[in-house]
Amino acid sequence: MRPNAVPPAPFAFTPWRTLRFAAIVGAGFTVLTFALSAGHPSWHTLDGWARAIGTCLAFSALISFTIDLLFAAGARLMGPRYATLTTWQRGLFHWGTPLVGLAISVPIGSLMIETDPATPSGPQLRTTPFGAIAFMLLVTAIFYGYFAIRARQLRAERQAAEAQLRLLQAQMEPHFLFNTLANVVSLMDADTPRAKAMLESFTDYLRASLGSLRQPEHTLGEELDLIDAYLRVVKTRMDDRLSYRIDVAPALRASRLPALSVQPLVENAIVHGLEPSVAGGSVTIAAQLDEGRLVVRVTDDGLGLDATRRSGGTGTALNNLRERLQRAHGVSAVLSIEPVAPHGVRATLSLPHGAL
């Protein structure tokens, strides 16, 4: 995805947010109704106010949930195709969805709720064509503005996440680049085939890395290709001191996740756990589905967490990763780091499967 490209449709059904928005809209409709029919006798009693407020809230909740569900369903059906829509097509989606939602919810609400003249659904407004059209346009404009603002906010958050991803990439590559090139130079005369293998693996790594840089999310398979190329380079350098295994079922390789979600975990295992160890060790990358969640584990048998702290590890990479995961999934994304007996570290990443 290009930095200025329109991101995938940023609409997901969130009941509590919808309920909060419905309460605000319902309060606004109550005030509007009072302004349009302040002389009606029902406004002179607490029971009349309670009836008007209750009806407005019920109608706004029904309308809000219907429109929000339609937005979420439409975005899910379009998926990545939302990014390819033209300006007028996105405008049609943003304006048309509230109109369809109104066409569905208003008749249902009229049947379910006993109306009163002092409420927006009372006979005074229902029997006036101009009033009905004005009401529909008002509601449509409110929802269009709400979802358009929400889309802009999420687009800004995605752009911030992309900038952070580029910063992470810029921090990762120089150290790895210079070390690899230095190793290739040192091997050119002593072991030419090994130098060639390292250079080929490094080329694969750069190709996969550049692909990750161009998009804020990709598939688990693409991430594993990047990790495999990275580990092949490191293994050429560490030789028999490093062994690794990628244990992921082919069906899971199509799972989507934020770019560079697993690679920093593998790099941490190498840099802090295995490279400093005289004996080296092994690292395993495994993934599975667990109750609708994608769980990825990176396990090493290196020096462990205490050695990482003693070596001056700041945890910056993990903190950056947690921030990017929170932007993408909120509290639904979980990253945990735990020691492994007798020594080593296990990093576990848990994400909603198929949420991106």
PDB file of C-alpha atoms in Angstrom, residues 25-150:
ATOM      1  CA  VAL A  25     -28.335  11.698  18.689  1.00  0.00           C
ATOM      2  CA  GLY A  26     -31.420  10.851  20.762  1.00  0.00           C
ATOM      3  CA  ALA A  27     -30.797  13.806  23.073  1.00  0.00           C
ATOM      4  CA  GLY A  28     -30.363  16.057  20.046  1.00  0.00           C
ATOM      5  CA  PHE A  29     -33.617  14.816  18.511  1.00  0.00           C
ATOM      6  CA  THR A  30     -35.422  15.484  21.803  1.00  0.00           C
ATOM      7  CA  VAL A  31     -34.228  19.088  21.823  1.00  0.00           C
ATOM      8  CA  LEU A  32     -35.116  19.475  18.134  1.00  0.00           C
ATOM      9  CA  THR A  33     -38.575  18.038  18.708  1.00  0.00           C
ATOM     10  CA  PHE A  34     -39.163  20.347  21.649  1.00  0.00           C
ATOM     11  CA  ALA A  35     -38.147  23.320  19.494  1.00  0.00           C
ATOM     12  CA  LEU A  36     -40.598  22.281  16.756  1.00  0.00           C
ATOM     13  CA  SER A  37     -43.554  21.512  19.046  1.00  0.00           C
ATOM     14  CA  ALA A  38     -42.923  23.387  22.309  1.00  0.00           C
ATOM     15  CA  GLY A  39     -46.578  24.375  22.632  1.00  0.00           C
ATOM     16  CA  HIS A  40     -47.859  20.831  22.752  1.00  0.00           C
ATOM     17  CA  PRO A  41     -49.487  19.947  26.140  1.00  0.00           C
ATOM     18  CA  SER A  42     -47.371  16.816  26.584  1.00  0.00           C
ATOM     19  CA  TRP A  43     -44.306  18.961  27.229  1.00  0.00           C
ATOM     20  CA  HIS A  44     -45.956  20.401  30.354  1.00  0.00           C
ATOM     21  CA  THR A  45     -45.573  17.186  32.374  1.00  0.00           C
ATOM     22  CA  LEU A  46     -42.652  15.005  33.463  1.00  0.00           C
ATOM     23  CA  ASP A  47     -44.417  11.995  31.979  1.00  0.00           C
ATOM     24  CA  GLY A  48     -44.570  13.760  28.620  1.00  0.00           C
ATOM     25  CA  TRP A  49     -40.860  14.555  28.750  1.00  0.00           C
ATOM     26  CA  ALA A  50     -40.023  10.996  29.756  1.00  0.00           C
ATOM     27  CA  ARG A  51     -42.159   9.650  26.900  1.00  0.00           C
ATOM     28  CA  ALA A  52     -40.560  11.970  24.359  1.00  0.00           C
ATOM     29  CA  ILE A  53     -37.012  11.242  25.533  1.00  0.00           C
ATOM     30  CA  GLY A  54     -37.639   7.489  25.624  1.00  0.00           C
ATOM     31  CA  THR A  55     -39.116   7.466  22.119  1.00  0.00           C
ATOM     32  CA  CYS A  56     -36.278   9.582  20.717  1.00  0.00           C
ATOM     33  CA  LEU A  57     -33.648   7.364  22.322  1.00  0.00           C
ATOM     34  CA  ALA A  58     -35.359   4.185  21.105  1.00  0.00           C
ATOM     35  CA  PHE A  59     -35.624   5.496  17.558  1.00  0.00           C
ATOM     36  CA  SER A  60     -32.047   6.786  17.499  1.00  0.00           C
ATOM     37  CA  ALA A  61     -30.747   3.472  18.878  1.00  0.00           C
ATOM     38  CA  LEU A  62     -32.654   1.474  16.257  1.00  0.00           C
ATOM     39  CA  ILE A  63     -31.468   3.774  13.465  1.00  0.00           C
ATOM     40  CA  SER A  64     -27.879   3.895  14.775  1.00  0.00           C
ATOM     41  CA  PHE A  65     -27.483   0.147  15.137  1.00  0.00           C
ATOM     42  CA  THR A  66     -29.062  -0.514  11.746  1.00  0.00           C
ATOM     43  CA  ILE A  67     -26.804   1.962   9.937  1.00  0.00           C
ATOM     44  CA  ASP A  68     -23.693   0.887  11.841  1.00  0.00           C
ATOM     45  CA  LEU A  69     -24.352  -2.772  10.987  1.00  0.00           C
ATOM     46  CA  LEU A  70     -24.886  -1.871   7.334  1.00  0.00           C
ATOM     47  CA  PHE A  71     -21.587   0.050   7.250  1.00  0.00           C
ATOM     48  CA  ALA A  72     -19.741  -2.865   8.865  1.00  0.00           C
ATOM     49  CA  ALA A  73     -21.373  -5.420   6.542  1.00  0.00           C
ATOM     50  CA  GLY A  74     -20.677  -3.316   3.446  1.00  0.00           C
ATOM     51  CA  ALA A  75     -17.045  -2.777   4.456  1.00  0.00           C
ATOM     52  CA  ARG A  76     -16.587  -6.490   5.116  1.00  0.00           C
ATOM     53  CA  LEU A  77     -18.091  -7.426   1.753  1.00  0.00           C
ATOM     54  CA  MET A  78     -15.854  -4.961  -0.093  1.00  0.00           C
ATOM     55  CA  GLY A  79     -12.713  -5.768   1.908  1.00  0.00           C
ATOM     56  CA  PRO A  80      -9.554  -4.435   0.206  1.00  0.00           C
ATOM     57  CA  ARG A  81     -11.658  -3.285  -2.769  1.00  0.00           C
ATOM     58  CA  TYR A  82     -12.705  -0.262  -0.685  1.00  0.00           C
ATOM     59  CA  ALA A  83      -9.228   1.168  -1.289  1.00  0.00           C
ATOM     60  CA  THR A  84      -9.835   1.131  -5.057  1.00  0.00           C
ATOM     61  CA  LEU A  85     -13.146   3.031  -4.962  1.00  0.00           C
ATOM     62  CA  THR A  86     -13.229   6.425  -6.618  1.00  0.00           C
ATOM     63  CA  THR A  87     -14.251   9.535  -4.683  1.00  0.00           C
ATOM     64  CA  TRP A  88     -17.834   9.468  -5.961  1.00  0.00           C
ATOM     65  CA  GLN A  89     -18.138   5.740  -5.220  1.00  0.00           C
ATOM     66  CA  ARG A  90     -17.010   6.244  -1.618  1.00  0.00           C
ATOM     67  CA  GLY A  91     -19.390   9.218  -1.348  1.00  0.00           C
ATOM     68  CA  LEU A  92     -22.225   7.029  -2.623  1.00  0.00           C
ATOM     69  CA  PHE A  93     -21.344   4.401  -0.025  1.00  0.00           C
ATOM     70  CA  HIS A  94     -21.206   6.979   2.795  1.00  0.00           C
ATOM     71  CA  TRP A  95     -24.468   8.692   1.792  1.00  0.00           C
ATOM     72  CA  GLY A  96     -26.386   5.674   0.540  1.00  0.00           C
ATOM     73  CA  THR A  97     -25.825   3.473   3.580  1.00  0.00           C
ATOM     74  CA  PRO A  98     -27.577   5.834   6.045  1.00  0.00           C
ATOM     75  CA  LEU A  99     -30.499   6.242   3.608  1.00  0.00           C
ATOM     76  CA  VAL A 100     -30.908   2.467   3.322  1.00  0.00           C
ATOM     77  CA  GLY A 101     -30.642   2.190   7.101  1.00  0.00           C
ATOM     78  CA  LEU A 102     -33.370   4.787   7.546  1.00  0.00           C
ATOM     79  CA  ALA A 103     -35.606   3.071   5.014  1.00  0.00           C
ATOM     80  CA  ILE A 104     -35.277  -0.133   7.044  1.00  0.00           C
ATOM     81  CA  SER A 105     -35.349   1.156  10.622  1.00  0.00           C
ATOM     82  CA  VAL A 106     -37.955   3.956  10.557  1.00  0.00           C
ATOM     83  CA  PRO A 107     -40.903   1.764   9.463  1.00  0.00           C
ATOM     84  CA  ILE A 108     -39.856  -0.909  11.965  1.00  0.00           C
ATOM     85  CA  GLY A 109     -39.580   1.684  14.725  1.00  0.00           C
ATOM     86  CA  SER A 110     -42.996   3.127  13.868  1.00  0.00           C
ATOM     87  CA  LEU A 111     -44.554  -0.307  14.266  1.00  0.00           C
ATOM     88  CA  MET A 112     -42.741  -1.118  17.507  1.00  0.00           C
ATOM     89  CA  ILE A 113     -43.184   2.185  19.335  1.00  0.00           C
ATOM     90  CA  GLU A 114     -46.496   3.801  20.132  1.00  0.00           C
ATOM     91  CA  THR A 115     -45.998   7.305  18.794  1.00  0.00           C
ATOM     92  CA  ASP A 116     -46.922  10.619  20.337  1.00  0.00           C
ATOM     93  CA  PRO A 117     -47.391  14.041  18.676  1.00  0.00           C
ATOM     94  CA  ALA A 118     -44.509  15.414  20.771  1.00  0.00           C
ATOM     95  CA  THR A 119     -41.969  12.937  19.356  1.00  0.00           C
ATOM     96  CA  PRO A 120     -40.152  12.924  15.988  1.00  0.00           C
ATOM     97  CA  SER A 121     -42.225   9.954  14.901  1.00  0.00           C
ATOM     98  CA  GLY A 122     -45.539  11.551  15.857  1.00  0.00           C
ATOM     99  CA  PRO A 123     -48.263  12.141  13.277  1.00  0.00           C
ATOM    100  CA  GLN A 124     -47.369  15.828  12.869  1.00  0.00           C
ATOM    101  CA  LEU A 125     -44.053  14.966  11.191  1.00  0.00           C
ATOM    102  CA  ARG A 126     -45.019  11.606   9.698  1.00  0.00           C
ATOM    103  CA  THR A 127     -47.920  13.022   7.734  1.00  0.00           C
ATOM    104  CA  THR A 128     -45.912  15.943   6.328  1.00  0.00           C
ATOM    105  CA  PRO A 129     -43.858  14.917   3.287  1.00  0.00           C
ATOM    106  CA  PHE A 130     -41.529  17.882   3.665  1.00  0.00           C
ATOM    107  CA  GLY A 131     -40.972  17.077   7.339  1.00  0.00           C
ATOM    108  CA  ALA A 132     -40.229  13.414   6.539  1.00  0.00           C
ATOM    109  CA  ILE A 133     -37.727  14.356   3.813  1.00  0.00           C
ATOM    110  CA  ALA A 134     -36.064  16.943   6.071  1.00  0.00           C
ATOM    111  CA  PHE A 135     -35.835  14.381   8.873  1.00  0.00           C
ATOM    112  CA  MET A 136     -34.227  11.775   6.595  1.00  0.00           C
ATOM    113  CA  LEU A 137     -31.728  14.277   5.177  1.00  0.00           C
ATOM    114  CA  LEU A 138     -30.829  15.471   8.669  1.00  0.00           C
ATOM    115  CA  VAL A 139     -30.217  11.960   9.960  1.00  0.00           C
ATOM    116  CA  THR A 140     -28.282  11.026   6.825  1.00  0.00           C
ATOM    117  CA  ALA A 141     -26.063  14.101   7.154  1.00  0.00           C
ATOM    118  CA  ILE A 142     -25.405  13.321  10.828  1.00  0.00           C
ATOM    119  CA  PHE A 143     -24.345   9.747  10.103  1.00  0.00           C
ATOM    120  CA  TYR A 144     -22.354  10.738   7.028  1.00  0.00           C
ATOM    121  CA  GLY A 145     -20.433  13.290   9.074  1.00  0.00           C
ATOM    122  CA  TYR A 146     -19.895  10.818  11.917  1.00  0.00           C
ATOM    123  CA  PHE A 147     -18.504   8.035   9.744  1.00  0.00           C
ATOM    124  CA  ALA A 148     -16.505  10.410   7.535  1.00  0.00           C
ATOM    125  CA  ILE A 149     -14.807  11.900  10.614  1.00  0.00           C
ATOM    126  CA  ARG A 150     -14.176   8.412  11.990  1.00  0.00           C
TER     127      ARG A 150
END
